């Protein structure tokens, strides 16, 4: 293990290090160290520790200041939440890293440059010490910065990741889930980027998240970086792979669904936090083709089965195909939470409407219950204060930024 209290290489981490580097970074280390022999490719990098984050706050005398600002905050007051969050984030993002932490980051990044060359591009991801629990998904609550290049930009992105622990959505989510703010610390993961901007990427689950059927792997795929799928900004290709057939080396794809794939996210010329990626329209001919081959679908499914077996539970996995070397990489893996939260109910419940009327809109189901209320059409998250208790929220797409009003709608 690394002797440095502030920076640890992924390959030196295990799942037992969640308290030190958060769930995301601990899981990356677990896969790199334990599953490489099974053929999994996981991009390398390093993580800053929770102790580094806590010492950073103490160094800048922010610990008590933040606690006092949040102490009397009502997170259901969207305007007050926005004001408090913005103020705290500015305190954190503008604060200097303590010298020992900056020196450790510089040394680790310079080692990555030696290994990866001057053109190295990295992702700087958040990993909270309370995230990726089977009964609570903190995924997306903090920030991730892609295609970061150069030491100054990496240092800036790490401070922005630290500040993102106090995003409005993250503050509200912790309160709603019963986590004390001071008990949660943040680790920043600095990971070599896979050139999926030139290839494809997606998310896969080691079960069908809608039905809970655990004999399939459900895979989504689209062109470019995977953030478009994670954010719900694109309609991806979908595949269902049958595990028993896969195990017997027989054709295993049960179903394919061609998605619209209207846009893709790629690297931008600028490589600073917040300005490092851009989106482009996908040509019509490419939209009409699947973004990955059947062979790649089955290879991904095999990886999902390996990961699920190792962790002993259903998993939610992000992957990318490098457009330069053509290889598939696992970018992160965490416990699947939707099925985990529904286990133990003991029965499959079905709901139906007692009355019928014309269908006004339809889409892909992500739940199995029935709701009713006043339809509230909201254009974007800046208008979320319009949502009243019991409303049916209608908008183009939601992401974790909508967390403050999700309990209300």
Coordinates of C-alpha atoms in Angstrom, one line a residue:
X1 CA 0.0 0.0 0.0
X2 CA 1.1 3.6 -0.6
X3 CA 2.7 5.3 2.4
X4 CA 1.3 8.7 1.3
X5 CA -1.7 9.7 3.4
X6 CA -3.2 11.8 0.6
X7 CA -2.8 9.9 -2.6
X8 CA -3.2 6.2 -3.4
X9 CA -2.8 4.4 -6.7
X10 CA -5.9 2.5 -7.9
X11 CA -4.0 -0.8 -8.0
X12 CA -3.3 -0.5 -4.3
X13 CA -6.9 -0.2 -3.4
X14 CA -9.5 -2.8 -2.4
X15 CA -13.2 -2.6 -1.5
X16 CA -12.1 -2.5 2.2
X17 CA -10.9 1.1 1.4
X18 CA -14.3 2.7 0.9
X19 CA -13.8 4.9 4.0
X20 CA -10.5 6.1 2.6
X21 CA -11.4 6.7 -1.0
X22 CA -15.2 6.3 -1.4
X23 CA -17.1 3.6 -3.2
X24 CA -16.3 4.5 -6.8
X25 CA -12.5 4.6 -6.3
X26 CA -12.4 1.6 -4.1
X27 CA -14.3 -0.4 -6.7
X28 CA -11.9 0.7 -9.5
X29 CA -9.0 -0.6 -7.4
X30 CA -10.8 -3.8 -6.6
X31 CA -11.3 -4.6 -10.3
X32 CA -7.8 -3.6 -11.4
X33 CA -6.1 -5.7 -8.7
X34 CA -8.5 -8.7 -8.6
X35 CA -10.1 -9.1 -12.0
X36 CA -7.3 -8.3 -14.5
X37 CA -6.6 -12.0 -14.7
X38 CA -10.1 -12.6 -15.9
X39 CA -9.5 -10.3 -18.9
X40 CA -11.1 -7.1 -17.6
X41 CA -9.5 -3.8 -18.7
X42 CA -9.9 -0.9 -16.3
X43 CA -8.0 2.4 -17.0
X44 CA -5.5 3.2 -14.2
X45 CA -5.0 6.3 -12.1
X46 CA -4.9 7.5 -8.5
X47 CA -7.2 8.7 -5.8
X48 CA -7.0 11.4 -3.2
X49 CA -8.0 10.3 0.2
X50 CA -10.9 11.3 2.5
X51 CA -8.2 12.4 4.9
X52 CA -6.8 14.8 2.3
X53 CA -10.3 16.3 1.9
X54 CA -10.9 16.7 5.6
X55 CA -7.4 18.3 6.1
X56 CA -8.1 20.6 3.1
X57 CA -11.2 21.9 4.8
X58 CA -9.4 22.3 8.1
X59 CA -6.4 24.0 6.4
X60 CA -8.8 26.6 5.1
X61 CA -10.9 26.8 8.2
X62 CA -14.0 25.7 6.4
X63 CA -15.2 22.8 8.5
X64 CA -17.1 24.8 11.1
X65 CA -18.0 27.5 8.6
X66 CA -19.8 25.0 6.4
X67 CA -21.5 23.2 9.3
X68 CA -22.9 26.5 10.6
X69 CA -24.2 27.5 7.1
X70 CA -26.0 24.1 6.7
X71 CA -27.2 23.8 10.3
X72 CA -30.5 25.6 10.0
X73 CA -31.1 25.0 6.2
X74 CA -34.4 23.7 5.0
X75 CA -33.5 21.8 1.9
X76 CA -37.2 21.8 0.7
X77 CA -36.8 25.6 0.3
X78 CA -35.3 25.5 -3.2
X79 CA -34.3 29.2 -3.2
X80 CA -32.6 29.0 0.2
X81 CA -30.9 25.7 -0.8
X82 CA -29.5 27.3 -4.0
X83 CA -28.1 30.3 -2.0
X84 CA -26.4 28.1 0.6
X85 CA -25.0 25.7 -1.9
X86 CA -23.6 28.4 -4.2
X87 CA -21.9 30.1 -1.2
X88 CA -20.3 27.0 0.1
X89 CA -19.1 25.8 -3.3
X90 CA -17.4 29.2 -3.8
X91 CA -15.6 28.9 -0.5
X92 CA -14.3 25.4 -1.4
X93 CA -13.4 26.0 -5.0
X94 CA -11.5 29.2 -4.3
X95 CA -9.5 27.7 -1.4
X96 CA -5.9 26.6 -2.0
X97 CA -4.9 23.0 -1.6
X98 CA -2.6 22.4 1.4
X99 CA 1.0 22.1 0.2
X100 CA 1.4 18.4 1.1
X101 CA -1.7 17.5 -0.9
X102 CA -0.7 19.5 -3.9
X103 CA 2.8 18.0 -3.9
X104 CA 1.3 14.5 -3.7
X105 CA -1.0 15.2 -6.7
X106 CA 1.8 16.7 -8.7
X107 CA 4.0 13.7 -8.2
X108 CA 1.3 11.2 -9.1
X109 CA 0.2 13.1 -12.2
X110 CA 3.8 13.4 -13.4
X111 CA 4.1 9.6 -13.1
X112 CA 0.9 9.2 -15.2
X113 CA 2.5 11.6 -17.8
X114 CA 5.6 9.4 -17.9
X115 CA 3.5 6.3 -18.5
X116 CA 0.9 7.9 -20.8
X117 CA 2.8 10.6 -22.7
X118 CA 2.4 14.3 -23.1
X119 CA -1.0 13.9 -24.8
X120 CA -2.5 12.2 -21.7
X121 CA -6.1 13.1 -21.0
X122 CA -7.7 12.2 -17.7
X123 CA -11.2 12.1 -16.1
X124 CA -11.4 13.7 -12.6
X125 CA -14.3 11.9 -10.8
X126 CA -15.9 12.3 -7.4
X127 CA -16.1 9.4 -5.0
X128 CA -18.0 10.0 -1.8
X129 CA -17.4 7.9 1.3
X130 CA -21.1 7.2 1.6
X131 CA -21.9 6.4 -2.0
X132 CA -22.6 3.2 -3.8
X133 CA -24.5 1.5 -0.9
X134 CA -27.0 -1.1 -1.9
X135 CA -29.8 0.9 -0.4
X136 CA -28.8 4.4 -1.6
X137 CA -27.4 5.5 -4.9
X138 CA -25.2 8.6 -4.7
X139 CA -24.4 8.2 -8.4
X140 CA -24.4 11.6 -10.1
X141 CA -24.7 13.6 -7.0
X142 CA -21.2 15.1 -7.3
X143 CA -19.3 16.2 -10.4
X144 CA -17.2 14.4 -13.0
X145 CA -14.9 16.3 -15.3
X146 CA -13.8 14.6 -18.6
X147 CA -10.9 15.2 -21.0
X148 CA -8.7 17.2 -18.5
X149 CA -5.2 17.9 -19.7
X150 CA -2.3 19.6 -17.9
X151 CA -1.4 19.9 -14.3
X152 CA -3.1 23.3 -13.6
X153 CA -6.4 22.0 -15.0
X154 CA -6.1 18.8 -13.0
X155 CA -5.6 20.7 -9.8
X156 CA -8.5 23.0 -10.6
X157 CA -10.8 20.1 -11.4
X158 CA -9.9 18.4 -8.1
X159 CA -11.0 21.6 -6.2
X160 CA -14.2 21.7 -8.3
X161 CA -14.8 18.0 -7.4
X162 CA -14.3 18.8 -3.7
X163 CA -16.8 21.7 -4.0
X164 CA -19.4 19.5 -5.7
X165 CA -20.0 17.7 -2.4
X166 CA -22.1 20.8 -1.8
X167 CA -24.1 20.8 -5.0
X168 CA -27.8 21.6 -4.2
X169 CA -28.7 18.1 -5.3
X170 CA -26.1 16.4 -3.1
X171 CA -27.0 18.5 0.0
X172 CA -30.7 17.6 -0.4
X173 CA -30.0 13.9 -1.1
X174 CA -28.0 13.5 2.1
X175 CA -30.7 15.1 4.1
X176 CA -33.4 12.9 2.5
X177 CA -31.3 9.8 3.1
X178 CA -30.4 10.7 6.7
X179 CA -26.7 11.2 6.2
X180 CA -25.0 13.9 8.3
X181 CA -23.1 16.3 6.1
X182 CA -20.0 16.2 8.2
X183 CA -19.8 12.4 8.1
X184 CA -19.4 12.3 4.3
X185 CA -16.0 13.0 2.8
X186 CA -14.9 13.2 -0.8
X187 CA -12.1 11.5 -2.8
X188 CA -11.1 12.6 -6.2
X189 CA -10.2 9.9 -8.7
X190 CA -7.8 10.9 -11.5
X191 CA -8.2 8.2 -14.3
X192 CA -6.8 7.8 -17.7
X193 CA -9.4 8.6 -20.3
X194 CA -10.6 5.9 -22.8
X195 CA -11.1 7.4 -26.3
X196 CA -14.7 6.4 -26.4
X197 CA -15.4 9.8 -27.9
X198 CA -14.1 8.2 -31.1
X199 CA -15.9 4.9 -30.3
X200 CA -18.9 4.1 -28.2
X201 CA -19.9 3.7 -24.5
X202 CA -22.8 2.9 -22.3
X203 CA -24.2 1.4 -19.1
X204 CA -25.0 -2.2 -18.4
X205 CA -26.8 -4.0 -15.6
X206 CA -26.3 -7.7 -14.6
X207 CA -30.1 -8.1 -14.4
X208 CA -33.2 -6.6 -16.0
X209 CA -33.8 -3.6 -13.8
X210 CA -37.5 -3.3 -14.8
X211 CA -38.5 -6.9 -13.9
X212 CA -35.7 -8.0 -11.6
X213 CA -35.1 -11.0 -13.8
X214 CA -31.5 -12.0 -13.0
X215 CA -30.7 -14.4 -15.9
X216 CA -30.0 -11.6 -18.4
X217 CA -27.5 -8.8 -18.8
X218 CA -29.1 -5.5 -20.0
X219 CA -26.7 -3.3 -22.0
X220 CA -27.2 0.2 -23.4
X221 CA -24.8 1.6 -26.0
X222 CA -24.4 4.8 -28.0
X223 CA -21.7 6.7 -29.9
X224 CA -19.2 8.9 -28.0
X225 CA -18.7 9.5 -24.3
X226 CA -21.2 7.8 -22.0
X227 CA -22.4 11.0 -20.2
X228 CA -25.2 11.4 -22.8
X229 CA -26.6 8.0 -21.6
X230 CA -26.1 8.7 -18.0
X231 CA -27.8 12.1 -18.3
X232 CA -30.7 10.7 -20.3
X233 CA -29.8 13.0 -23.2
X234 CA -29.8 10.3 -25.9
X235 CA -31.9 7.3 -26.8
X236 CA -29.4 4.4 -26.9
X237 CA -29.2 1.0 -28.5
X238 CA -30.4 -1.7 -26.1
X239 CA -29.5 -5.4 -25.8
X240 CA -30.6 -8.3 -23.6
X241 CA -28.2 -11.1 -23.2
X242 CA -29.2 -14.5 -21.8
X243 CA -26.6 -15.7 -19.2
X244 CA -27.2 -19.5 -19.5
X245 CA -26.6 -19.4 -23.3
X246 CA -23.6 -17.1 -22.8
X247 CA -22.1 -19.7 -20.3
X248 CA -22.5 -22.4 -22.9
X249 CA -20.9 -20.3 -25.6
X250 CA -24.1 -20.3 -27.6
X251 CA -25.7 -17.2 -29.3
X252 CA -27.0 -15.3 -26.3
X253 CA -28.5 -12.1 -27.5
X254 CA -32.3 -12.3 -26.8
X255 CA -33.3 -8.9 -28.0
X256 CA -31.9 -5.9 -29.8
X257 CA -33.4 -2.4 -29.8
X258 CA -32.1 0.2 -32.2
X259 CA -31.9 3.6 -30.5
X260 CA -32.1 7.0 -32.1
X261 CA -28.6 8.1 -31.0
X262 CA -29.2 11.6 -32.2
X263 CA -26.2 13.2 -30.6
X264 CA -22.8 12.2 -29.3
X265 CA -20.4 13.8 -26.8
X266 CA -16.8 14.2 -27.9
X267 CA -13.6 15.8 -26.6
X268 CA -13.5 19.6 -27.1
X269 CA -10.3 21.5 -28.0
X270 CA -10.4 23.2 -24.6
X271 CA -9.4 20.8 -21.8
X272 CA -10.3 22.7 -18.6
X273 CA -13.0 21.7 -16.1
X274 CA -16.4 22.5 -17.4
X275 CA -15.3 23.2 -21.0
X276 CA -13.6 20.0 -22.1
X277 CA -16.4 18.2 -24.0
X278 CA -18.9 19.2 -26.6
X279 CA -21.9 17.5 -28.4
X280 CA -22.4 16.9 -32.1
X281 CA -25.3 15.5 -34.2
X282 CA -24.8 11.9 -35.3
X283 CA -25.1 11.4 -39.1
X284 CA -28.4 9.7 -40.1
X285 CA -26.6 6.7 -41.6
X286 CA -24.8 6.0 -38.3
X287 CA -28.1 6.4 -36.3
X288 CA -29.6 3.6 -38.4
X289 CA -26.7 1.2 -37.4
X290 CA -26.1 -0.4 -34.0
X291 CA -23.2 1.3 -32.2
X292 CA -21.5 -1.9 -31.2
X293 CA -21.3 -5.4 -32.8
X294 CA -22.9 -8.6 -31.5
X295 CA -19.4 -9.9 -30.5
X296 CA -18.9 -6.8 -28.4
X297 CA -22.3 -7.1 -26.8
X298 CA -21.5 -10.7 -25.7
X299 CA -18.0 -9.7 -24.5
X300 CA -19.5 -6.9 -22.4
X301 CA -22.1 -9.4 -21.0
X302 CA -19.2 -11.8 -20.0
X303 CA -17.6 -8.9 -18.2
X304 CA -20.8 -8.1 -16.4
X305 CA -21.2 -11.8 -15.2
X306 CA -17.5 -11.8 -14.0
X307 CA -18.1 -8.6 -12.1
X308 CA -21.4 -9.7 -10.6
X309 CA -19.9 -13.0 -9.5
X310 CA -16.9 -11.3 -7.8
X311 CA -19.1 -8.8 -5.9
X312 CA -21.8 -11.3 -5.2
X313 CA -24.7 -8.9 -6.1
X314 CA -26.4 -7.3 -9.1
X315 CA -24.1 -4.6 -10.5
X316 CA -24.5 -1.3 -12.4
X317 CA -21.5 -0.9 -14.8
X318 CA -20.2 1.8 -17.1
X319 CA -18.1 0.8 -20.0
X320 CA -16.4 2.4 -23.0
X321 CA -14.9 1.2 -26.4
X322 CA -11.7 3.0 -27.3
X323 CA -12.0 4.3 -30.9
X324 CA -8.2 4.1 -31.3
X325 CA -7.3 0.6 -30.1
X326 CA -10.8 -0.9 -30.5
X327 CA -10.8 -2.5 -27.0
X328 CA -13.6 -2.5 -24.4
X329 CA -12.9 -1.0 -21.0
X330 CA -14.8 -1.0 -17.7
X331 CA -14.9 2.5 -16.4
X332 CA -16.7 1.9 -13.1
X333 CA -19.0 -0.5 -11.3
X334 CA -21.3 -0.1 -8.4
X335 CA -24.1 -2.0 -6.7
X336 CA -27.4 -1.9 -8.6
X337 CA -29.9 -0.1 -6.3
X338 CA -33.3 -0.3 -7.8
X339 CA -33.7 -4.1 -7.5
X340 CA -31.8 -4.0 -4.1
X341 CA -34.4 -1.6 -2.7
X342 CA -37.3 -3.8 -3.8
X343 CA -36.0 -7.1 -2.5
X344 CA -37.7 -8.5 0.5
X345 CA -41.2 -7.3 -0.5
X346 CA -42.1 -10.9 -0.9
X347 CA -44.6 -10.5 -3.8
X348 CA -44.8 -9.0 -7.2
X349 CA -47.4 -6.2 -7.2
X350 CA -49.3 -5.2 -10.3
X351 CA -51.3 -2.0 -10.7
X352 CA -54.0 -1.0 -13.1
X353 CA -56.2 2.0 -13.8
X354 CA -59.8 1.6 -12.9
X355 CA -60.9 4.0 -15.6
X356 CA -59.9 4.4 -19.2
X357 CA -59.4 7.6 -21.3
X358 CA -57.4 8.6 -24.4
X359 CA -53.6 8.1 -24.0
X360 CA -51.9 11.5 -24.2
X361 CA -48.3 10.4 -24.0
X362 CA -46.3 7.2 -23.6
X363 CA -42.7 6.2 -23.0
X364 CA -40.3 3.6 -21.5
X365 CA -41.5 2.5 -18.0
X366 CA -39.0 2.8 -15.2
X367 CA -41.4 1.9 -12.4
X368 CA -44.4 -0.3 -11.8
X369 CA -46.8 1.9 -9.8
X370 CA -49.6 4.3 -10.7
X371 CA -49.5 8.0 -9.9
X372 CA -51.9 10.9 -10.3
X373 CA -51.9 14.6 -9.8
X374 CA -51.8 18.0 -11.6
X375 CA -49.4 18.0 -14.6
X376 CA -46.7 20.6 -14.0
X377 CA -44.8 21.4 -17.2
X378 CA -41.3 22.7 -16.3
X379 CA -38.7 23.6 -19.0
X380 CA -35.5 23.2 -16.9
X381 CA -34.2 22.8 -13.3
X382 CA -34.0 26.6 -12.8
X383 CA -37.8 26.5 -12.7
X384 CA -38.1 23.7 -10.2
X385 CA -39.6 26.0 -7.5
X386 CA -42.8 25.9 -9.5
X387 CA -43.4 22.2 -8.6
X388 CA -46.0 21.8 -5.8
X389 CA -46.5 18.8 -3.6
X390 CA -48.3 16.0 -5.5
X391 CA -47.7 17.4 -8.9
X392 CA -46.8 15.2 -11.9
X393 CA -43.5 16.7 -13.1
X394 CA -43.2 16.8 -16.9
X395 CA -39.9 17.9 -18.4
X396 CA -37.5 16.9 -21.3
X397 CA -35.3 14.9 -19.0
X398 CA -34.3 14.8 -15.3
X399 CA -30.9 14.3 -13.8
X400 CA -29.6 14.5 -10.1
X401 CA -30.0 18.3 -10.3
X402 CA -33.8 17.7 -9.8
X403 CA -33.3 15.9 -6.5
X404 CA -34.5 18.9 -4.3
X405 CA -38.1 18.5 -5.7
X406 CA -38.2 14.8 -6.5
X407 CA -39.7 14.1 -3.1
X408 CA -42.3 16.8 -3.6
X409 CA -43.6 15.6 -7.1

